[in-house]
CSV table of C-alpha atoms in Angstrom, one decimal:
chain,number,residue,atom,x,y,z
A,971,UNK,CA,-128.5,52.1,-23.1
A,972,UNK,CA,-128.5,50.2,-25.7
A,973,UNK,CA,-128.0,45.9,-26.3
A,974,UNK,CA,-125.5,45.1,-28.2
A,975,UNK,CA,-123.5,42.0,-29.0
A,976,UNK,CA,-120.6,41.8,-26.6
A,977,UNK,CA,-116.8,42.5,-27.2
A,978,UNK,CA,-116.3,38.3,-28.0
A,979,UNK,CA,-119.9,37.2,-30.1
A,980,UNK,CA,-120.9,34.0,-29.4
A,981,UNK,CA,-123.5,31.5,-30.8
A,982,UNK,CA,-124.5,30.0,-27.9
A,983,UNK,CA,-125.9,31.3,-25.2
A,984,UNK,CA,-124.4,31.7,-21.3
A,985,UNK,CA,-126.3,30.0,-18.9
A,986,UNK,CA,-126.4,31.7,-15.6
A,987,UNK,CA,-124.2,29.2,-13.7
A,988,UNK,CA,-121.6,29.7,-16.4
A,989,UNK,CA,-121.4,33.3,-15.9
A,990,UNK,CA,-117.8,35.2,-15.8
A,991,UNK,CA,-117.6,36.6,-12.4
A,992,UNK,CA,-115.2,40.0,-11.9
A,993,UNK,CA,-112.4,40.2,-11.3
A,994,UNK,CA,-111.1,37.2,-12.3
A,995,UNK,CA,-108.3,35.4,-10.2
A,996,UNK,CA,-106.7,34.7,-13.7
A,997,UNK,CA,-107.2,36.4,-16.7
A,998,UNK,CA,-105.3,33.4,-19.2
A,999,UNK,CA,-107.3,30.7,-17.6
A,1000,UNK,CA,-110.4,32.7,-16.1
A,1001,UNK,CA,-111.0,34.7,-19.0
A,1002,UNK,CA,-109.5,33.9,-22.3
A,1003,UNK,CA,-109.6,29.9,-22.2
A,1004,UNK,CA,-113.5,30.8,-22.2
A,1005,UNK,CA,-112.9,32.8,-24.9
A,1006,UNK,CA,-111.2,30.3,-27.1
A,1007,UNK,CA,-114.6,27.8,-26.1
A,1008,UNK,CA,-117.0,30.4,-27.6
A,1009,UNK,CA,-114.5,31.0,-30.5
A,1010,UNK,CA,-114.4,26.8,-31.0
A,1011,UNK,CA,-110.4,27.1,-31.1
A,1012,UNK,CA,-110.9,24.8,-27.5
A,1013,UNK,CA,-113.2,22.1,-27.1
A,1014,UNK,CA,-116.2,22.9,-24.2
A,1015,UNK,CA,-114.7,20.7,-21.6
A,1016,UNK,CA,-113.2,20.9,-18.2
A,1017,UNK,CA,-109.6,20.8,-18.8
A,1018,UNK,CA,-109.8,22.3,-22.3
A,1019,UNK,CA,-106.4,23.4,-22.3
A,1020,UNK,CA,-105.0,19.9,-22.2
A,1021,UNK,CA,-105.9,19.5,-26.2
A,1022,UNK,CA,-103.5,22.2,-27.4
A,1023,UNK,CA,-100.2,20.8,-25.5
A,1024,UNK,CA,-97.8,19.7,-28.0
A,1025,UNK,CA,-97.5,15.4,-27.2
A,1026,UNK,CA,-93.8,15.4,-27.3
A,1027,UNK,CA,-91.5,15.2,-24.0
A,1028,UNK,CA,-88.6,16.8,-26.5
A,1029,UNK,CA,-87.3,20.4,-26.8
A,1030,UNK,CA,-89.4,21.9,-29.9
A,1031,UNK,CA,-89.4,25.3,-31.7
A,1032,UNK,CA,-92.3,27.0,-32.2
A,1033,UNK,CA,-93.3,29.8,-35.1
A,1034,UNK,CA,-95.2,32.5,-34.0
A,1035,UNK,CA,-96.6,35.5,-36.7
A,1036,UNK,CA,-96.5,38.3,-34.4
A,1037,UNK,CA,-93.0,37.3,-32.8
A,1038,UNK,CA,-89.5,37.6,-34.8
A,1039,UNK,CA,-87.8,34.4,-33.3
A,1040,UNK,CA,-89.2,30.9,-32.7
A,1041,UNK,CA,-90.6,30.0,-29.3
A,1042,UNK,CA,-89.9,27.5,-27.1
A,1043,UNK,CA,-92.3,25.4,-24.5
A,1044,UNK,CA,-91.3,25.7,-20.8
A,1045,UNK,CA,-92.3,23.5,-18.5
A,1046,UNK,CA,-92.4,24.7,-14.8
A,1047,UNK,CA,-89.9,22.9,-12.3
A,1048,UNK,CA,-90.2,23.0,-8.8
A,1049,UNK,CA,-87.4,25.4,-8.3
A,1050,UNK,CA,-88.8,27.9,-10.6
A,1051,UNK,CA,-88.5,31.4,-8.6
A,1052,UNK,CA,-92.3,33.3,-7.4
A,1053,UNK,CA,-93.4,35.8,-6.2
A,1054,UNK,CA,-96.4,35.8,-4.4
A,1055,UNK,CA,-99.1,38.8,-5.2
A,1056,UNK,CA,-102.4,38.0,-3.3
A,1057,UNK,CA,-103.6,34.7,-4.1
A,1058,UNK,CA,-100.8,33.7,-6.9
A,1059,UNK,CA,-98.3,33.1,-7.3
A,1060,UNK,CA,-96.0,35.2,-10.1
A,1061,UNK,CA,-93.0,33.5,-12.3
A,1062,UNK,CA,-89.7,35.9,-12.0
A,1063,UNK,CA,-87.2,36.0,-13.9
A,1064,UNK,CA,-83.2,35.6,-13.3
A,1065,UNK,CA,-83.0,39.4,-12.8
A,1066,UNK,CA,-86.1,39.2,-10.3
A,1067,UNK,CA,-88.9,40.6,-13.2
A,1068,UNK,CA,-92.1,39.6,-12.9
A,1069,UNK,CA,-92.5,37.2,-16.4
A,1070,UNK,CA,-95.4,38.6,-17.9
A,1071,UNK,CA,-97.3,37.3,-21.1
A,1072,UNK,CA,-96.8,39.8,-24.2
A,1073,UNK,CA,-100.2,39.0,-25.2
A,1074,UNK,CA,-102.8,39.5,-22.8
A,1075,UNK,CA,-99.7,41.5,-20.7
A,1076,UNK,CA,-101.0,39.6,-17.3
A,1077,UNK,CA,-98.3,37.8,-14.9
A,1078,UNK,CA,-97.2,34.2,-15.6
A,1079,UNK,CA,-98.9,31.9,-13.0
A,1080,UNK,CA,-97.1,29.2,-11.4
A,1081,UNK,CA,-100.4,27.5,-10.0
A,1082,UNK,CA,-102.3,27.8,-12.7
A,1083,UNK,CA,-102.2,24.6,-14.9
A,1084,UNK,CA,-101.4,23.3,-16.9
A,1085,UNK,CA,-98.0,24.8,-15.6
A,1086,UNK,CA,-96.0,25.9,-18.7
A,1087,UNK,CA,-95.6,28.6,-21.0
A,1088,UNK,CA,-94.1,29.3,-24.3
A,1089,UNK,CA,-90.3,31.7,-24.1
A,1090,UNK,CA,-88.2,33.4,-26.7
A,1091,UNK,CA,-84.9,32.6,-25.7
A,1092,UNK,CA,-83.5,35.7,-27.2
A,1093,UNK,CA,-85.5,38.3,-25.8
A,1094,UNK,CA,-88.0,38.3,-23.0
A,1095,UNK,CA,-91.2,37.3,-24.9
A,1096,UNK,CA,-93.5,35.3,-22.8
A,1097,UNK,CA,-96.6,33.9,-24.1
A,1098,UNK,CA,-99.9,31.9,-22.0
A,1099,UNK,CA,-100.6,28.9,-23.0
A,1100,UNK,CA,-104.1,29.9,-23.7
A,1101,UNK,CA,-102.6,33.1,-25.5
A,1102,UNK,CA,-100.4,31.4,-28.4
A,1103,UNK,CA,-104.0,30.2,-29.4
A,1104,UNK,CA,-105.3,33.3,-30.0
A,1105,UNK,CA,-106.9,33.1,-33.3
A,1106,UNK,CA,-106.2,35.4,-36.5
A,1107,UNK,CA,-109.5,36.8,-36.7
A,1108,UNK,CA,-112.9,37.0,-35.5
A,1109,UNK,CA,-116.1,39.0,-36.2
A,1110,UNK,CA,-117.0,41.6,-33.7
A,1111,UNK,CA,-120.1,43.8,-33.4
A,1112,UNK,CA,-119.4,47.7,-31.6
A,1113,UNK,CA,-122.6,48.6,-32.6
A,1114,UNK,CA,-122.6,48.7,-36.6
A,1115,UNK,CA,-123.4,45.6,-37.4
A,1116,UNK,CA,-120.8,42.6,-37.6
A,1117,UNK,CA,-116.9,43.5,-39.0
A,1118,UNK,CA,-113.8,41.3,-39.1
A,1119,UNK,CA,-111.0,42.4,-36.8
A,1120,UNK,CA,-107.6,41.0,-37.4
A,1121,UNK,CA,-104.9,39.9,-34.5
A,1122,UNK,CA,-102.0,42.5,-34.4
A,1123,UNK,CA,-99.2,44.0,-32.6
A,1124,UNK,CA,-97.0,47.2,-32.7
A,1125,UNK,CA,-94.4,46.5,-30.8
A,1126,UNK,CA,-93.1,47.1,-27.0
A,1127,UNK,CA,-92.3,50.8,-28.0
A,1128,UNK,CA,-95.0,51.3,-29.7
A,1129,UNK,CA,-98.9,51.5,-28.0
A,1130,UNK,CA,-102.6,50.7,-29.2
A,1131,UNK,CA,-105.8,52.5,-28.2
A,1132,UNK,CA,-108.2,50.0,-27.0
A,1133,UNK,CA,-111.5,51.5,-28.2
A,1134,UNK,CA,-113.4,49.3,-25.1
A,1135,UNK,CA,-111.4,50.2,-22.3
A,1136,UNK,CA,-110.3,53.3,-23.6
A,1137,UNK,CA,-106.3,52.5,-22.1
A,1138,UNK,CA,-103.3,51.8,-24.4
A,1139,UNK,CA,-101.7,48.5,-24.7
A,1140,UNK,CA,-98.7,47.3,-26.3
A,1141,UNK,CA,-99.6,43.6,-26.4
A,1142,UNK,CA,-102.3,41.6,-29.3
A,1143,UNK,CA,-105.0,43.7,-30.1
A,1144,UNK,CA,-107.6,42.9,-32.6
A,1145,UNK,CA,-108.0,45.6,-35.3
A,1146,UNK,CA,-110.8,46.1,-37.9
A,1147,UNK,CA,-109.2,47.6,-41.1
A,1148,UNK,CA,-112.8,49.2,-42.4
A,1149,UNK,CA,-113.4,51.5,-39.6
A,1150,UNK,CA,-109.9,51.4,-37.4
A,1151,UNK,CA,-112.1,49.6,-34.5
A,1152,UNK,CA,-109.1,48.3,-32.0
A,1153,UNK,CA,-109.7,46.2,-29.1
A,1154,UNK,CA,-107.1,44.6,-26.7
A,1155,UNK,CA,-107.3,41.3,-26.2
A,1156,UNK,CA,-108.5,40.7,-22.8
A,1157,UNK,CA,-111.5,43.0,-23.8
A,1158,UNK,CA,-112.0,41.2,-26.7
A,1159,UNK,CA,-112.5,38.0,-24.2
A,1160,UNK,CA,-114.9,39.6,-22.1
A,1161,UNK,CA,-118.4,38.2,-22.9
A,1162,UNK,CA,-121.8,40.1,-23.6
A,1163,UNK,CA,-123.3,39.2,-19.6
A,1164,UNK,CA,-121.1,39.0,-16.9
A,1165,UNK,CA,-121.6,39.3,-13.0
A,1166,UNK,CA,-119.2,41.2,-10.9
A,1167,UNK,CA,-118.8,40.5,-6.8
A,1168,UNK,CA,-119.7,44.1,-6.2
A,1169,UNK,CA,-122.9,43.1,-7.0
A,1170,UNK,CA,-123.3,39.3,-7.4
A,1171,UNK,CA,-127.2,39.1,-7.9
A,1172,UNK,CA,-127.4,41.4,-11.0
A,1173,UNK,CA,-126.7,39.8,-14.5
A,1174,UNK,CA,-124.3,43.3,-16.8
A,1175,UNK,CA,-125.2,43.3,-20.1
A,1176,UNK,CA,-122.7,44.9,-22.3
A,1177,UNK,CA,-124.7,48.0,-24.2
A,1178,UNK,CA,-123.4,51.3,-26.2
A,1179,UNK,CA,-123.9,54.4,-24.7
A,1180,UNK,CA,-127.2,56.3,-26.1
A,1181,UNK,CA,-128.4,59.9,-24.8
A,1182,UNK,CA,-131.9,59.0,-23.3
A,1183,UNK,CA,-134.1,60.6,-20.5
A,1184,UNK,CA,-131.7,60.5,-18.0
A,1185,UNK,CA,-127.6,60.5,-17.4
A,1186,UNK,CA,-125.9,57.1,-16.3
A,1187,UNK,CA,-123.2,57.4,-13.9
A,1188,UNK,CA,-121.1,54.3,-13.3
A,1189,UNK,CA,-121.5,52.7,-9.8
A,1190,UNK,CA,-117.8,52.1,-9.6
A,1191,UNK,CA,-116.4,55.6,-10.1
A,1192,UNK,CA,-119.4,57.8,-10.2
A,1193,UNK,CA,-118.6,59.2,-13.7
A,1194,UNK,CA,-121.2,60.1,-15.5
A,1195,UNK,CA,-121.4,57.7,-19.0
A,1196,UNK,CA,-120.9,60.3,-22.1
A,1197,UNK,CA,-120.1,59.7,-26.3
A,1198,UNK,CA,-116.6,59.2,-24.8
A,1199,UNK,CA,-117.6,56.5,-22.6
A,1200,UNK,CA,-119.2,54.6,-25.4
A,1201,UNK,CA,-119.9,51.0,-23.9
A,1202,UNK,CA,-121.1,50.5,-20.5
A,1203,UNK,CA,-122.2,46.8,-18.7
A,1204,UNK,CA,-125.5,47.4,-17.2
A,1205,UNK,CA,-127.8,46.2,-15.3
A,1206,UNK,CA,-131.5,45.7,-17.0
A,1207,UNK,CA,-133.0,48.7,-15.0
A,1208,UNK,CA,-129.9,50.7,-15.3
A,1209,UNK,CA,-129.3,50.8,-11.6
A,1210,UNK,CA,-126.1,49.2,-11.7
A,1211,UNK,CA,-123.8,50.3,-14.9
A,1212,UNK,CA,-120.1,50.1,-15.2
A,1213,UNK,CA,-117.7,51.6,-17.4
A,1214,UNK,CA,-115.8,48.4,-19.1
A,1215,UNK,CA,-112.4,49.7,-17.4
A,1216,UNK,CA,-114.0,50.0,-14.1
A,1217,UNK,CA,-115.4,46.4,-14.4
A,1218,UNK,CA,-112.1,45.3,-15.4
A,1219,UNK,CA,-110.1,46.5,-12.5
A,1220,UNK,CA,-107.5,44.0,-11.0
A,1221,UNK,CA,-108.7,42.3,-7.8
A,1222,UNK,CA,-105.9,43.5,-6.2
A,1223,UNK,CA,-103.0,46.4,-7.4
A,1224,UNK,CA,-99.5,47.7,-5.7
A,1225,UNK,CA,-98.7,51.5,-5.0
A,1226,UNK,CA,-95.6,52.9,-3.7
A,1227,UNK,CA,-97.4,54.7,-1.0
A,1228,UNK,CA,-98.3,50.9,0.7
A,1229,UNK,CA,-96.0,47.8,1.2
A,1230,UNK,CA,-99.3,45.9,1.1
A,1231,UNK,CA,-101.0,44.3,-1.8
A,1232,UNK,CA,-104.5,46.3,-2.1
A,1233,UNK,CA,-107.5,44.8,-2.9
A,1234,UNK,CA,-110.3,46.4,-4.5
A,1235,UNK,CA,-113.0,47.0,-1.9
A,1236,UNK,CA,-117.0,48.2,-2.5
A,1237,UNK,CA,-119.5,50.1,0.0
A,1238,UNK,CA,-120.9,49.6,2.3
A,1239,UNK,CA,-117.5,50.4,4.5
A,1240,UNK,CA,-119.2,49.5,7.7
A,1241,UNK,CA,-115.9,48.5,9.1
A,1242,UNK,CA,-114.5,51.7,9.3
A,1243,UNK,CA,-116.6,54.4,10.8
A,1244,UNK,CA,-116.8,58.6,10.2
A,1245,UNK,CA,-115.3,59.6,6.6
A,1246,UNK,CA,-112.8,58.1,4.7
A,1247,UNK,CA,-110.3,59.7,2.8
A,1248,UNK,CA,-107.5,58.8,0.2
A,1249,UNK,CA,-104.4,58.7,0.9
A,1250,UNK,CA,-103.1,60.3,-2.6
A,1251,UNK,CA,-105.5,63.2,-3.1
A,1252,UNK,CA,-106.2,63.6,0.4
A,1253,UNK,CA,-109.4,64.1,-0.7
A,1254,UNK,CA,-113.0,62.7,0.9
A,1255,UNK,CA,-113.7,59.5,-1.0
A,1256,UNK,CA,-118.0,59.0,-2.0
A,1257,UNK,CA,-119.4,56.6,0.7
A,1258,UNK,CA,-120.6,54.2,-2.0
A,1259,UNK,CA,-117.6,54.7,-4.4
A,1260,UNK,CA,-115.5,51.5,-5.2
A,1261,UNK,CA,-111.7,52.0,-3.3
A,1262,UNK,CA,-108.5,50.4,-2.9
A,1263,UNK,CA,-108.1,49.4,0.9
A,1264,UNK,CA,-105.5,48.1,2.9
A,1265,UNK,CA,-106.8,46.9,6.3
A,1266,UNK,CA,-103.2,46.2,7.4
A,1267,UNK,CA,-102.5,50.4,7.7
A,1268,UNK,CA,-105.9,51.2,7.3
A,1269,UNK,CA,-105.4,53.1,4.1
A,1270,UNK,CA,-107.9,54.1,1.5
A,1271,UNK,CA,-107.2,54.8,-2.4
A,1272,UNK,CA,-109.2,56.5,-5.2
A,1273,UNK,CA,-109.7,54.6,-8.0
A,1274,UNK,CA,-108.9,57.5,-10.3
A,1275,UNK,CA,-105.9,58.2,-8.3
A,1276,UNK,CA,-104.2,54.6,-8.7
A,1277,UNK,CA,-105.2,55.5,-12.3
A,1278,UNK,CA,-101.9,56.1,-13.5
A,1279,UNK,CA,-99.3,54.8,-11.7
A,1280,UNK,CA,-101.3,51.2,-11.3
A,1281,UNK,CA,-104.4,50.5,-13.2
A,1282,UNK,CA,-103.8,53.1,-16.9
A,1283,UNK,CA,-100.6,51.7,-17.5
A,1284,UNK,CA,-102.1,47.8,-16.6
A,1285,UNK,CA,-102.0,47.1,-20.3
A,1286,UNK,CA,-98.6,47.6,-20.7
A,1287,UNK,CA,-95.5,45.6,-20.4
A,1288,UNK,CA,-92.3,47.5,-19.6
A,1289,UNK,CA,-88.9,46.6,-19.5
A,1290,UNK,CA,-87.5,46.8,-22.7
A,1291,UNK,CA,-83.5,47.6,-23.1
A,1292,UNK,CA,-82.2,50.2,-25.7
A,1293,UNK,CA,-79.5,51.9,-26.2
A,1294,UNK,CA,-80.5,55.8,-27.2
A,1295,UNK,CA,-76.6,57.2,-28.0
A,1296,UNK,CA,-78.1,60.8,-28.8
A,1297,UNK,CA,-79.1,61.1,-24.9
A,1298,UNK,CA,-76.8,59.0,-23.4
A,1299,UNK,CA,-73.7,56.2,-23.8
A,1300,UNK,CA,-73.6,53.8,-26.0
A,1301,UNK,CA,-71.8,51.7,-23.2
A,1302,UNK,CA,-75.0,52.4,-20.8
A,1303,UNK,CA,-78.6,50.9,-22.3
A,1304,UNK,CA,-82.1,52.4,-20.8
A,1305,UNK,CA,-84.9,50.3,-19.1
A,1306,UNK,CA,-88.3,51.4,-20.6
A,1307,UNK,CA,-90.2,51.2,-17.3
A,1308,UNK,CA,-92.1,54.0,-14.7
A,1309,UNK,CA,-89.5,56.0,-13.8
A,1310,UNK,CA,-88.3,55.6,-10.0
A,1311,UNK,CA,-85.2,56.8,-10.4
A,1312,UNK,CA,-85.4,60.5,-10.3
A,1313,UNK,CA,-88.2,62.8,-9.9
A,1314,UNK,CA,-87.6,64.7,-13.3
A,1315,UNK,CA,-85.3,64.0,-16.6
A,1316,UNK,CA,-82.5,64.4,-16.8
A,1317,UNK,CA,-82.5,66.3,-19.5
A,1318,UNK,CA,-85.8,68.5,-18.8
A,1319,UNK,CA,-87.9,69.4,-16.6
A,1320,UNK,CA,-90.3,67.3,-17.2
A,1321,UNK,CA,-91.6,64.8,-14.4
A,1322,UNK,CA,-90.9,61.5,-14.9
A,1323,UNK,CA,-91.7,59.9,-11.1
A,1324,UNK,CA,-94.2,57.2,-11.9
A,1325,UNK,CA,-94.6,58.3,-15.7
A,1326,UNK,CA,-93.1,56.8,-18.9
A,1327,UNK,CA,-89.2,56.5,-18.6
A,1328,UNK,CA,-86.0,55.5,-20.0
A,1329,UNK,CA,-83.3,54.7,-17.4
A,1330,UNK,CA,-80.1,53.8,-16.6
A,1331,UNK,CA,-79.5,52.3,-12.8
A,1332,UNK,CA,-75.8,52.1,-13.0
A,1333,UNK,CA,-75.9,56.5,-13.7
A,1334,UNK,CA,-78.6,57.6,-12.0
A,1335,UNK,CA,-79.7,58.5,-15.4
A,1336,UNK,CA,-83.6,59.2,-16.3
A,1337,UNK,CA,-85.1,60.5,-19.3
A,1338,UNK,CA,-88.5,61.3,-20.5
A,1339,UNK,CA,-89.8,59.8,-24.1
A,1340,UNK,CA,-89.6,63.7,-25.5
A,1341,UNK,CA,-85.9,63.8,-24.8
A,1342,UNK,CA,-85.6,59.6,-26.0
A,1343,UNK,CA,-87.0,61.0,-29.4
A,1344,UNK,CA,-89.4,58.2,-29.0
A,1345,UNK,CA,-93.1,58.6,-29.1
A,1346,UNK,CA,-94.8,55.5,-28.3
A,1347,UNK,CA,-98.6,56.8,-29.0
A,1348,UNK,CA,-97.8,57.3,-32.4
C-alpha cells in the first residue's frame, strides 16, 4: 500500500486530537466545515461557520453557479416540522420529504447550528450552509502527482462516478478535465488520516492500492483490495485497511425489512451468542465482519446486502417530478425515487422494487428508466 496525499491536500498537518473520527454524526458540520479550514475558505476557529452568514436580518437572493434560480436564506423557526433518525433530527418538507442538501446529498439538520440553510423557492434545491461555500477548485493528488479538479454538477437525472468511493452521485462533484478524475464531494472532504470507532486506537492513512507480497482484505467487508479498489485507509502495519466506501458508511441506515433505525455494529458480538445470520441473504454473516443490527428485533444485516437499497444509492437524491407523455399522461407526473409501488414496470418485466423508478401514486403506475427513455449513467 502505498502513501499518498489524501482526497482534500492540506498544508498543515493533523494533530492527533484533531483527528476525523467515523462516522460522523454530521457530514456538513463534521466533515466539510473541516474541509473548508484546510481549504482556508473558513477561518480555524471554533464557530467557523459564523463568518460566512450574510449580516442582514432582511430577505436576500442569492446567485449560485451550479443552480438555475437564485437562493434564498432560511432561518429555522421553532415550528419547523422533524423527523427524528437516530441522534438528529431531519427538516421535512410540506409533503413530509426529508430536505436534503443537493450538494453533499446528506439530510438537513435542525440541531445543527447555526440553524439555517439556503432554498430555491422554485424547485426543491437545498443547500448546507457549509455547502454553498464549496469552493470552485482545488488541487488534488490520486496518485499522479498534483491536478486541478473543478466543482460541477450534472443534474438530478443525470449521475457521476465517484472514482474514491466507487458509487454514483448526482450532487457537486469535483472533476479533473486532464485525466476525467471525479470525486464527490463528501470524499473530497475526507482528510489523508482519520480514525474510525471500529478501531479507535489505530491512526488510517489514505494509500493507493499496489500488488505487493501479500493481498489486503478490508476489515469491514472482508473484500479483498484489487486495481478496482484503488484507494484503501490503512493502518501502518496493514492490519486494519478499509475500503473508502466501507469507512464511509452511515452510522446508522433504514431498510424496509425493520421499523428500526440500524446502526452500524463491529465484532466482537459477544452479546449475542451461536451464529448470526442476515436477515436478507439468510446467509451466515463472518464473526468479525462489520453488520447492521437492530437489538430491538434482534436482527442482523450484511453490509453488502443493504448495499443497494440503503448505502449504493446514499449519494443520490430522489424525488424529482417529470412528466414522461410517451409512457404515461401528461395530466399524471412521475416521482424519480426507489420504486415501492409495484414489484415490476409497468411496462416490462423488469423489477423495479427498491431499484431506480419513475412513478405515479395516484395510478398505481411504475416504470423502470429503460421504458422512461431516460438513462441517468450516461
Amino acid at each position: 500500500m502505498n502513501s499518498i496525499a489524501g482526497p482534500s491536500n492540506s498544508n498543515t498537518e493533523q494533530e492527533d486530537g484533531s483527528l476525523i473520527q467515523l462516522p460522523v454524526k454530521n457530514v456538513s458540520t463534521d466533515l466539510i466545515v473541516p474541509f473548508l479550514i484546510r481549504q482556508k475558505v473558513l477561518p480555524n476557529i471554533d464557530d467557523a461557520l459564523s463568518t460566512i452568514i450574510p449580516t442582514t436580518n432582511q430577505p436576500q437572493c442569492f446567485n449560485y453557479n451550479h443552480h438555475p434560480h437564485p437562493l434564498t436564506l432560511v432561518i429555522f423557526s421553532n415550528e419547523v416540522a422533524t423527523a427524528v433518525v437516530g441522534e438528529q433530527k431531519n427538516v421535512i418538507d410540506a409533503e413530509g420529504e426529508m430536505m436534503l442538501c443537493d450538494a453533499c446529498i446528506t439530510p438537513i439538520h435542525k440541531s445543527c447550528p447555526p440553524h439555517m440553510y439556503y432554498s430555491c423557492d422554485k424547485c426543491k434545491f437545498f443547500l448546507h450552509l457549509s455547502c454553498y461555500n464549496l469552493p470552485s477548485g482545488l488541487e488534488h493528488d490520486h496518485g499522479e502527482g498534483l491536478h486541478k479538479l473543478s466543482l460541477g454538477v450534472k443534474g438530478a437525472l443525470s449521475w457521476s462516478f465517484c472514482d474514491f468511493c466507487l458509487f454514483f452521485t448526482n450532487g457537486l462533484f469535483y472533476r479533473c478535465e486532464d485525466c476525467s478524475f471525479q470525486i464527490d464531494v463528501k470524499c473530497a472532504s475526507m482528510p489523508a488520516v482519520i480514525r474510525h470507532e471500529a478501531n479507535r486506537q489505530l491512526k488510517l492513512i489514505i494509500g493507493r492500492y499496489v500488488k505487493e507480497v501479500r493481498d489486503f482484505d478490508c476489515s469491514a467487508c472482508g473484500y479483498t483490495f484489487s486495481s478496482y479498489y484503488r484507494y484503501a485507509y490503512a493502518s501502518e502495519n496493514c492490519d486494519f485497511n478499509l475500503h473508502p466506501a466501507c469507512a464511509m458508511l452511515p452510522r446508522i441506515v433504514r431498510h424496509k425489512l425493520d421499523k428500526h433505525p440500524l446502526p452500524l455494529a463491529y465484532p466482537p458480538y459477544s452479546h449475542h451468542s451461536g451464529d448470526i445470520y442476515c436477515e436478507i441473504c439468510e446467509e451466515e454473516i463472518h464473526p468479525k465482519r462489520w453488520t447492521y443490527y437492530c437489538r430491538e428485533c434482534d436482527q442482523f444485516f450484511h453490509n453488502p446486502c443493504l448495499t443497494q437499497s440503503a448505502i449504493e444509492y446514499t449519494n443520490i437524491k430522489f424525488g424529482h417530478q417529470l412528466v414522461l407523455e410517451k409512457c404515461h399522461r401528461s395530466d399524471h407526473p412521475l416521482t424519480f425515487t426507489l420504486g415501492s409501488l409495484r414489484h415490476t414496470c409497468s411496462l416490462c418485466p423488469k423489477i423495479v422494487y427498491y431499484d431506480i423508478a419513475f412513478e405515479c401514486a395516484s395510478c398505481y403506475f411504475s416504470c423502470c428508466d429503460t421504458c422512461a427513455g431516460i438513462d441517468v449513467l450516461e
